[in-house]
Every structure is written in structure tokens, then in C-alpha cells.
């Protein structure tokens, strides 16, 4: 069964994929990928809405053939999963585009992508992916689903599990908490960096790590949001942010030095930026971005 071009699933599925519907699909996808049962309460917590609102939307999504109810939990159908992965793909490509091409700080790209993802067509998303060299991960280390949707959303082990004396290579950082991202970025802790785990304070105290000889104490909430693997391939100093963002590295290509101002948001910023960054191919028709609607029920992939 194929989707129609107007954003609706054909047949009995007549629910338009509005911004709110897309946000619910994305939330369902995120909770499921975290290996948690997709329940009304978890979706409500993810979106910051009331459980009755979730129940009403789940009934609409089920009637549209996008989810099925299995007792007290929900599951995306094949159609629902395909739509959810397309939304996640657009979101993470936009985060990468904003970070690399416009120099938007990594702690701000999530909120900006939330505003733009609903206005972006899959065709334009493919153009962005091509212009960026088909990146596999967004600025926070999350995998970008390929066009065919075949990908894994594995979360590596959290830093909190790393043994003292080990070297821990950061692969992914939760992108939902902007203030914490800004703090970690200031410490030089990003995907691609290797930390030396030096000391774990007792009774829930901080975990002490070093990067290039600089020692930092990280509280338990932060160590649960930094994910990676124990690495035996680095020296005892721990790698620096410059090592991870050197020439030729994916992080380096993001333009980490471009953290100053960037254009004010408007419904033309993406199209204007693409005009500058992506030369049109022969036979392409002029593309546009529809005006942005007010944000509703925001979530993160």
C-alpha cells in the first residue's frame, strides 16, 4: 500500500499528517526505540500533554491505520513506522544542516529543526542529505535514517557504567536538554571525543573524567545522557575536542568554529540557505518551503 501525494494514507486511512499527528508519530517511534512499552502515560510525558489528549489522538491514529492497540500499549503499523522514520530523517538532517552549514550551536539545532521539519518535503530532505555528503549521524550522534528506512537506533552504554581507569569514547549525547548540551560542549565533551574515567565519588557523587588533562566532575544525570563505548585505542590523556573535530572528521566538517550569529528565523531561511549551498541540478524545478505553522506538541526523535 502506497501513500498518496497529499500527505494522507489511502484507503480507510483518512487522517491528514498535520504537525500534531507527525509529532505523535515521532514520539511513539522514540519511546519504542528506547525499548519501553509505548503507553499513554509515556507518550504524554514525552510530549508534555495530558493523558486524555493522548488517548484521543491514539484513537484517531488507530482509525487512520497508523497505530494498533495491544492491551494497554500501542504499536506503530507498517505505515505509521514509515511515516515516523521519515519525520525523524527530516529532523536529524535539518539539525546537521543547521550545525554544519549555518553554524547554529549544537544545543540550539533541535529547537530550530522542530520548527522546520514539518515544512520540509522528502525530496528537499534528499537534496540536503546529498549536499552534506549523506551523513550517517546528526550533531548529537543519533543515527540518521536512510531513505529506505533501514537503520538501527541502538543506544550505546551510558558513561555511568564505565569502569574507573577506562577510556570512554563518546558516540551519542541526548539532544533534548539544551542547557546540558551547552555545558558539555563547553567542556569539550561531544561525539568522537574520548574521556579518561578517573574517579567515581561514593554515595552518588560525581564521576570525574578528563579531556586533554582537564578534569571535570559530572553528576549522575549527565553521565546517563552521555553514551559510548570503552575504548582501548587512545592514550591516557583522553582525546581532545580538536582531535575529534580535526580535518576530515565528520565533526570537523560541521563547522564547529562557526558559533556566532546566524540568520533570524523566517519561512525562507532554509530555501535561501539551500540556494547558496546546493547548486540546482539540471531538470530540477524550483522548490519552495511552505510558511511555518505555530509549533504544537513538540518532541524529539
Short mmCIF file of C-alpha atoms in Angstrom, two decimals:
data_model
loop_
_atom_site.label_atom_id
_atom_site.label_comp_id
_atom_site.label_asym_id
_atom_site.label_seq_id
_atom_site.Cartn_x
_atom_site.Cartn_y
_atom_site.Cartn_z
CA UNK A 1 0.00 0.00 0.00
CA UNK A 2 1.48 3.35 -1.03
CA UNK A 3 0.94 6.78 0.43
CA UNK A 4 -0.83 9.41 -1.61
CA UNK A 5 0.92 12.63 -2.53
CA UNK A 6 -1.29 14.84 -0.38
CA UNK A 7 0.09 13.51 2.90
CA UNK A 8 -2.73 11.06 3.57
CA UNK A 9 -2.65 7.31 3.80
CA UNK A 10 -5.03 5.91 1.16
CA UNK A 11 -7.99 3.64 1.71
CA UNK A 12 -9.53 3.81 5.18
CA UNK A 13 -6.67 5.96 6.47
CA UNK A 14 -8.00 9.48 6.02
CA UNK A 15 -6.15 11.35 8.78
CA UNK A 16 -4.06 14.20 7.37
CA UNK A 17 -0.48 14.23 8.61
CA UNK A 18 -0.69 17.56 10.42
CA UNK A 19 2.14 18.87 12.57
CA UNK A 20 0.45 17.43 15.66
CA UNK A 21 -0.01 14.00 14.07
CA UNK A 22 3.62 13.95 12.97
CA UNK A 23 4.75 14.85 16.48
CA UNK A 24 2.73 11.99 17.94
CA UNK A 25 4.17 9.54 15.41
CA UNK A 26 7.66 10.76 16.24
CA UNK A 27 7.01 10.38 19.98
CA UNK A 28 5.70 6.84 19.51
CA UNK A 29 8.77 6.00 17.46
CA UNK A 30 11.12 7.46 20.10
CA UNK A 31 9.54 5.64 23.04
CA UNK A 32 9.54 2.34 21.13
CA UNK A 33 13.22 2.79 20.19
CA UNK A 34 14.07 3.24 23.86
CA UNK A 35 12.79 -0.31 24.42
CA UNK A 36 9.97 0.94 26.62
CA UNK A 37 6.32 -0.12 26.31
CA UNK A 38 4.51 2.58 24.37
CA UNK A 39 1.80 3.57 26.84
CA UNK A 40 -0.45 6.58 27.17
CA UNK A 41 1.49 7.89 30.17
CA UNK A 42 4.89 7.59 28.47
CA UNK A 43 3.70 9.35 25.33
CA UNK A 44 2.10 12.08 27.47
CA UNK A 45 5.36 12.59 29.37
CA UNK A 46 7.32 12.69 26.13
CA UNK A 47 5.10 15.35 24.57
CA UNK A 48 4.24 17.27 27.73
CA UNK A 49 0.50 16.84 27.22
CA UNK A 50 -2.28 15.30 29.30
CA UNK A 51 -3.09 11.56 29.14
CA UNK A 52 -6.66 12.28 27.93
CA UNK A 53 -5.21 14.22 24.99
CA UNK A 54 -3.00 11.24 24.14
CA UNK A 55 -5.94 8.84 24.37
CA UNK A 56 -7.97 10.95 21.97
CA UNK A 57 -5.12 11.15 19.46
CA UNK A 58 -4.39 7.41 19.73
CA UNK A 59 -8.00 6.73 18.76
CA UNK A 60 -7.58 8.93 15.69
CA UNK A 61 -4.27 7.32 14.74
CA UNK A 62 -5.75 3.84 15.15
CA UNK A 63 -8.72 4.74 12.96
CA UNK A 64 -6.26 6.00 10.34
CA UNK A 65 -4.34 2.73 10.35
CA UNK A 66 -1.18 4.29 11.77
CA UNK A 67 -1.16 2.54 15.16
CA UNK A 68 -2.69 -0.54 16.72
CA UNK A 69 -3.65 -1.02 20.35
CA UNK A 70 -2.39 -4.09 22.18
CA UNK A 71 -3.98 -4.04 25.60
CA UNK A 72 -2.60 -1.00 27.42
CA UNK A 73 0.18 -0.31 24.94
CA UNK A 74 0.38 0.91 21.36
CA UNK A 75 2.45 -0.06 18.36
CA UNK A 76 3.05 1.68 15.06
CA UNK A 77 1.77 -0.12 12.00
CA UNK A 78 3.98 -0.51 8.95
CA UNK A 79 2.50 2.69 7.52
CA UNK A 80 2.89 4.53 10.81
CA UNK A 81 6.50 3.41 11.23
CA UNK A 82 7.36 4.53 7.71
CA UNK A 83 5.92 7.98 8.31
CA UNK A 84 7.62 8.27 11.72
CA UNK A 85 11.03 7.37 10.29
CA UNK A 86 10.60 9.94 7.52
CA UNK A 87 9.93 12.62 10.14
CA UNK A 88 12.97 11.56 12.16
CA UNK A 89 15.08 11.64 8.99
CA UNK A 90 13.97 15.19 8.16
CA UNK A 91 14.57 16.36 11.73
CA UNK A 92 18.09 14.97 12.02
CA UNK A 93 19.10 16.12 8.56
CA UNK A 94 17.92 19.61 9.46
CA UNK A 95 19.92 19.53 12.70
CA UNK A 96 23.02 18.54 10.73
CA UNK A 97 22.39 21.18 8.06
CA UNK A 98 21.90 23.93 10.64
CA UNK A 99 25.03 22.87 12.52
CA UNK A 100 27.37 22.44 9.56
CA UNK A 101 26.14 25.00 7.05
CA UNK A 102 24.75 27.78 9.22
CA UNK A 103 26.88 27.39 12.36
CA UNK A 104 23.91 27.06 14.71
CA UNK A 105 25.23 25.81 18.08
CA UNK A 106 24.56 22.14 18.74
CA UNK A 107 22.44 22.99 21.79
CA UNK A 108 20.05 25.06 19.62
CA UNK A 109 19.64 22.95 16.48
CA UNK A 110 16.94 20.72 17.97
CA UNK A 111 14.51 23.57 18.63
CA UNK A 112 15.14 25.07 15.19
CA UNK A 113 14.67 21.71 13.46
CA UNK A 114 11.38 21.25 15.32
CA UNK A 115 10.08 24.38 13.61
CA UNK A 116 11.28 23.42 10.13
CA UNK A 117 10.74 19.66 9.93
CA UNK A 118 7.04 19.86 9.10
CA UNK A 119 7.64 22.25 6.20
CA UNK A 120 10.30 20.09 4.57
CA UNK A 121 9.42 17.67 1.79
CA UNK A 122 11.16 14.31 1.49
CA UNK A 123 12.53 15.46 -1.87
CA UNK A 124 14.17 18.51 -0.31
CA UNK A 125 15.45 16.36 2.55
CA UNK A 126 17.18 14.16 -0.02
CA UNK A 127 18.82 17.26 -1.53
CA UNK A 128 20.07 18.29 1.89
CA UNK A 129 21.45 14.81 2.52
CA UNK A 130 23.26 14.87 -0.82
CA UNK A 131 24.71 18.33 -0.17
CA UNK A 132 26.02 17.16 3.22
CA UNK A 133 27.59 14.01 1.82
CA UNK A 134 24.86 11.67 3.12
CA UNK A 135 25.81 11.95 6.81
CA UNK A 136 25.09 8.95 8.99
CA UNK A 137 24.72 10.81 12.30
CA UNK A 138 23.38 14.16 13.49
CA UNK A 139 25.42 16.57 15.68
CA UNK A 140 24.42 14.65 18.82
CA UNK A 141 25.48 11.28 17.40
CA UNK A 142 21.97 10.00 16.67
CA UNK A 143 21.71 7.88 13.50
CA UNK A 144 20.02 9.50 10.50
CA UNK A 145 17.59 7.03 8.91
CA UNK A 146 18.43 6.39 5.25
CA UNK A 147 15.82 6.97 2.58
CA UNK A 148 14.69 3.34 2.66
CA UNK A 149 14.18 3.44 6.45
CA UNK A 150 16.53 0.52 7.20
CA UNK A 151 18.54 1.55 10.25
CA UNK A 152 19.11 0.71 13.89
CA UNK A 153 18.53 3.12 16.77
CA UNK A 154 20.90 1.44 19.20
CA UNK A 155 21.92 3.40 22.29
CA UNK A 156 25.48 2.56 23.39
CA UNK A 157 26.21 2.11 27.09
CA UNK A 158 25.95 5.24 29.27
CA UNK A 159 29.06 6.81 30.74
CA UNK A 160 27.71 5.93 34.19
CA UNK A 161 28.63 2.27 33.54
CA UNK A 162 32.26 2.91 32.52
CA UNK A 163 34.80 1.47 34.99
CA UNK A 164 37.31 3.74 36.69
CA UNK A 165 40.59 3.79 34.77
CA UNK A 166 38.95 3.13 31.42
CA UNK A 167 38.90 5.29 28.31
CA UNK A 168 35.38 6.00 27.11
CA UNK A 169 34.71 7.10 23.53
CA UNK A 170 31.60 9.29 23.32
CA UNK A 171 29.30 8.26 20.48
CA UNK A 172 25.99 9.88 21.34
CA UNK A 173 24.61 12.56 23.64
CA UNK A 174 20.93 13.10 24.33
CA UNK A 175 19.82 16.13 22.33
CA UNK A 176 16.73 17.01 24.34
CA UNK A 177 18.36 19.17 27.02
CA UNK A 178 19.79 22.35 25.54
CA UNK A 179 21.35 23.76 28.71
CA UNK A 180 23.14 20.49 29.43
CA UNK A 181 24.35 20.25 25.83
CA UNK A 182 25.79 23.75 26.06
CA UNK A 183 27.58 22.83 29.28
CA UNK A 184 29.02 19.60 27.82
CA UNK A 185 30.10 21.45 24.68
CA UNK A 186 31.96 23.99 26.82
CA UNK A 187 33.78 21.07 28.48
CA UNK A 188 34.70 19.64 25.08
CA UNK A 189 32.50 16.55 25.53
CA UNK A 190 30.95 15.67 22.18
CA UNK A 191 30.57 12.61 19.95
CA UNK A 192 34.02 11.45 18.83
CA UNK A 193 35.84 12.57 21.98
CA UNK A 194 37.48 10.02 24.29
CA UNK A 195 37.32 10.59 28.05
CA UNK A 196 39.58 9.12 30.71
CA UNK A 197 37.42 7.93 33.62
CA UNK A 198 39.47 8.85 36.69
CA UNK A 199 37.36 8.59 39.82
CA UNK A 200 33.83 7.80 40.97
CA UNK A 201 32.82 9.55 44.19
CA UNK A 202 30.84 7.41 46.65
CA UNK A 203 27.19 7.78 47.63
CA UNK A 204 26.03 9.09 44.27
CA UNK A 205 28.77 11.69 43.99
CA UNK A 206 30.18 12.95 40.68
CA UNK A 207 32.12 10.90 38.16
CA UNK A 208 35.47 12.56 37.46
CA UNK A 209 36.72 12.44 33.88
CA UNK A 210 39.48 14.21 31.99
CA UNK A 211 39.82 15.50 28.45
CA UNK A 212 43.30 16.62 27.40
CA UNK A 213 44.37 16.84 31.03
CA UNK A 214 41.39 18.94 32.09
CA UNK A 215 39.45 17.31 34.92
CA UNK A 216 35.68 17.63 35.19
CA UNK A 217 33.15 16.25 37.66
CA UNK A 218 29.90 15.07 36.06
CA UNK A 219 26.73 14.45 38.05
CA UNK A 220 24.70 11.29 37.63
CA UNK A 221 22.04 12.81 35.33
CA UNK A 222 24.74 13.87 32.87
CA UNK A 223 26.53 10.53 32.91
CA UNK A 224 23.26 8.82 31.97
CA UNK A 225 22.88 11.08 28.91
CA UNK A 226 26.39 10.52 27.52
CA UNK A 227 26.62 7.24 25.60
CA UNK A 228 29.57 5.44 24.06
CA UNK A 229 31.97 2.53 24.34
CA UNK A 230 35.05 1.71 26.40
CA UNK A 231 37.96 2.40 24.07
CA UNK A 232 41.46 0.92 24.21
CA UNK A 233 42.87 2.82 21.24
CA UNK A 234 43.77 6.17 22.85
CA UNK A 235 46.49 7.30 25.20
CA UNK A 236 45.84 8.08 28.85
CA UNK A 237 45.30 11.81 28.39
CA UNK A 238 41.95 11.32 26.66
CA UNK A 239 41.33 12.82 23.24
CA UNK A 240 40.53 16.48 22.85
CA UNK A 241 37.62 18.09 21.09
CA UNK A 242 40.12 19.24 18.45
CA UNK A 243 41.14 15.61 17.85
CA UNK A 244 37.51 14.68 17.24
CA UNK A 245 36.89 17.72 15.05
CA UNK A 246 40.08 17.70 13.04
CA UNK A 247 40.27 17.98 9.25
CA UNK A 248 38.48 15.16 7.52
CA UNK A 249 36.42 14.14 10.55
CA UNK A 250 32.65 14.32 10.32
CA UNK A 251 32.51 16.58 13.39
CA UNK A 252 35.14 18.85 11.89
CA UNK A 253 33.04 19.33 8.79
CA UNK A 254 30.21 20.66 10.91
CA UNK A 255 31.99 23.98 11.19
CA UNK A 256 32.47 23.94 14.93
CA UNK A 257 34.14 27.34 14.78
CA UNK A 258 31.08 28.97 13.28
CA UNK A 259 29.19 29.59 16.51
CA UNK A 260 28.49 33.29 16.15
CA UNK A 261 25.24 34.77 14.91
CA UNK A 262 23.07 33.18 12.27
CA UNK A 263 20.10 34.49 10.28
CA UNK A 264 16.88 35.30 12.04
CA UNK A 265 14.27 32.58 11.61
CA UNK A 266 11.78 33.02 8.80
CA UNK A 267 9.88 30.77 6.45
CA UNK A 268 12.53 31.49 3.82
CA UNK A 269 15.74 30.77 5.76
CA UNK A 270 16.03 27.16 4.63
CA UNK A 271 15.26 27.84 0.99
CA UNK A 272 17.65 30.81 0.91
CA UNK A 273 20.42 28.80 2.53
CA UNK A 274 19.94 25.96 0.07
CA UNK A 275 20.12 28.41 -2.83
CA UNK A 276 23.59 29.36 -1.59
CA UNK A 277 24.81 25.91 -0.61
CA UNK A 278 23.20 23.47 -3.04
CA UNK A 279 23.55 24.17 -6.78
CA UNK A 280 20.43 23.10 -8.67
CA UNK A 281 20.70 20.06 -10.88
CA UNK A 282 19.61 20.07 -14.49
CA UNK A 283 15.90 19.43 -14.81
CA UNK A 284 15.11 20.36 -11.21
CA UNK A 285 12.07 22.54 -10.70
CA UNK A 286 12.17 25.46 -8.33
CA UNK A 287 11.46 24.32 -4.78
CA UNK A 288 9.88 26.28 -2.00
CA UNK A 289 9.18 25.92 1.68
CA UNK A 290 5.63 26.47 2.83
CA UNK A 291 5.04 29.02 5.62
CA UNK A 292 5.59 27.58 9.05
CA UNK A 293 2.65 26.86 11.31
CA UNK A 294 2.77 27.58 15.01
CA UNK A 295 4.55 24.75 16.87
CA UNK A 296 2.35 22.17 18.60
CA UNK A 297 3.15 19.22 20.88
CA UNK A 298 6.91 19.30 20.33
CA UNK A 299 9.04 16.22 20.95
CA UNK A 300 12.47 14.97 19.99
CA UNK A 301 13.32 11.99 17.96
#
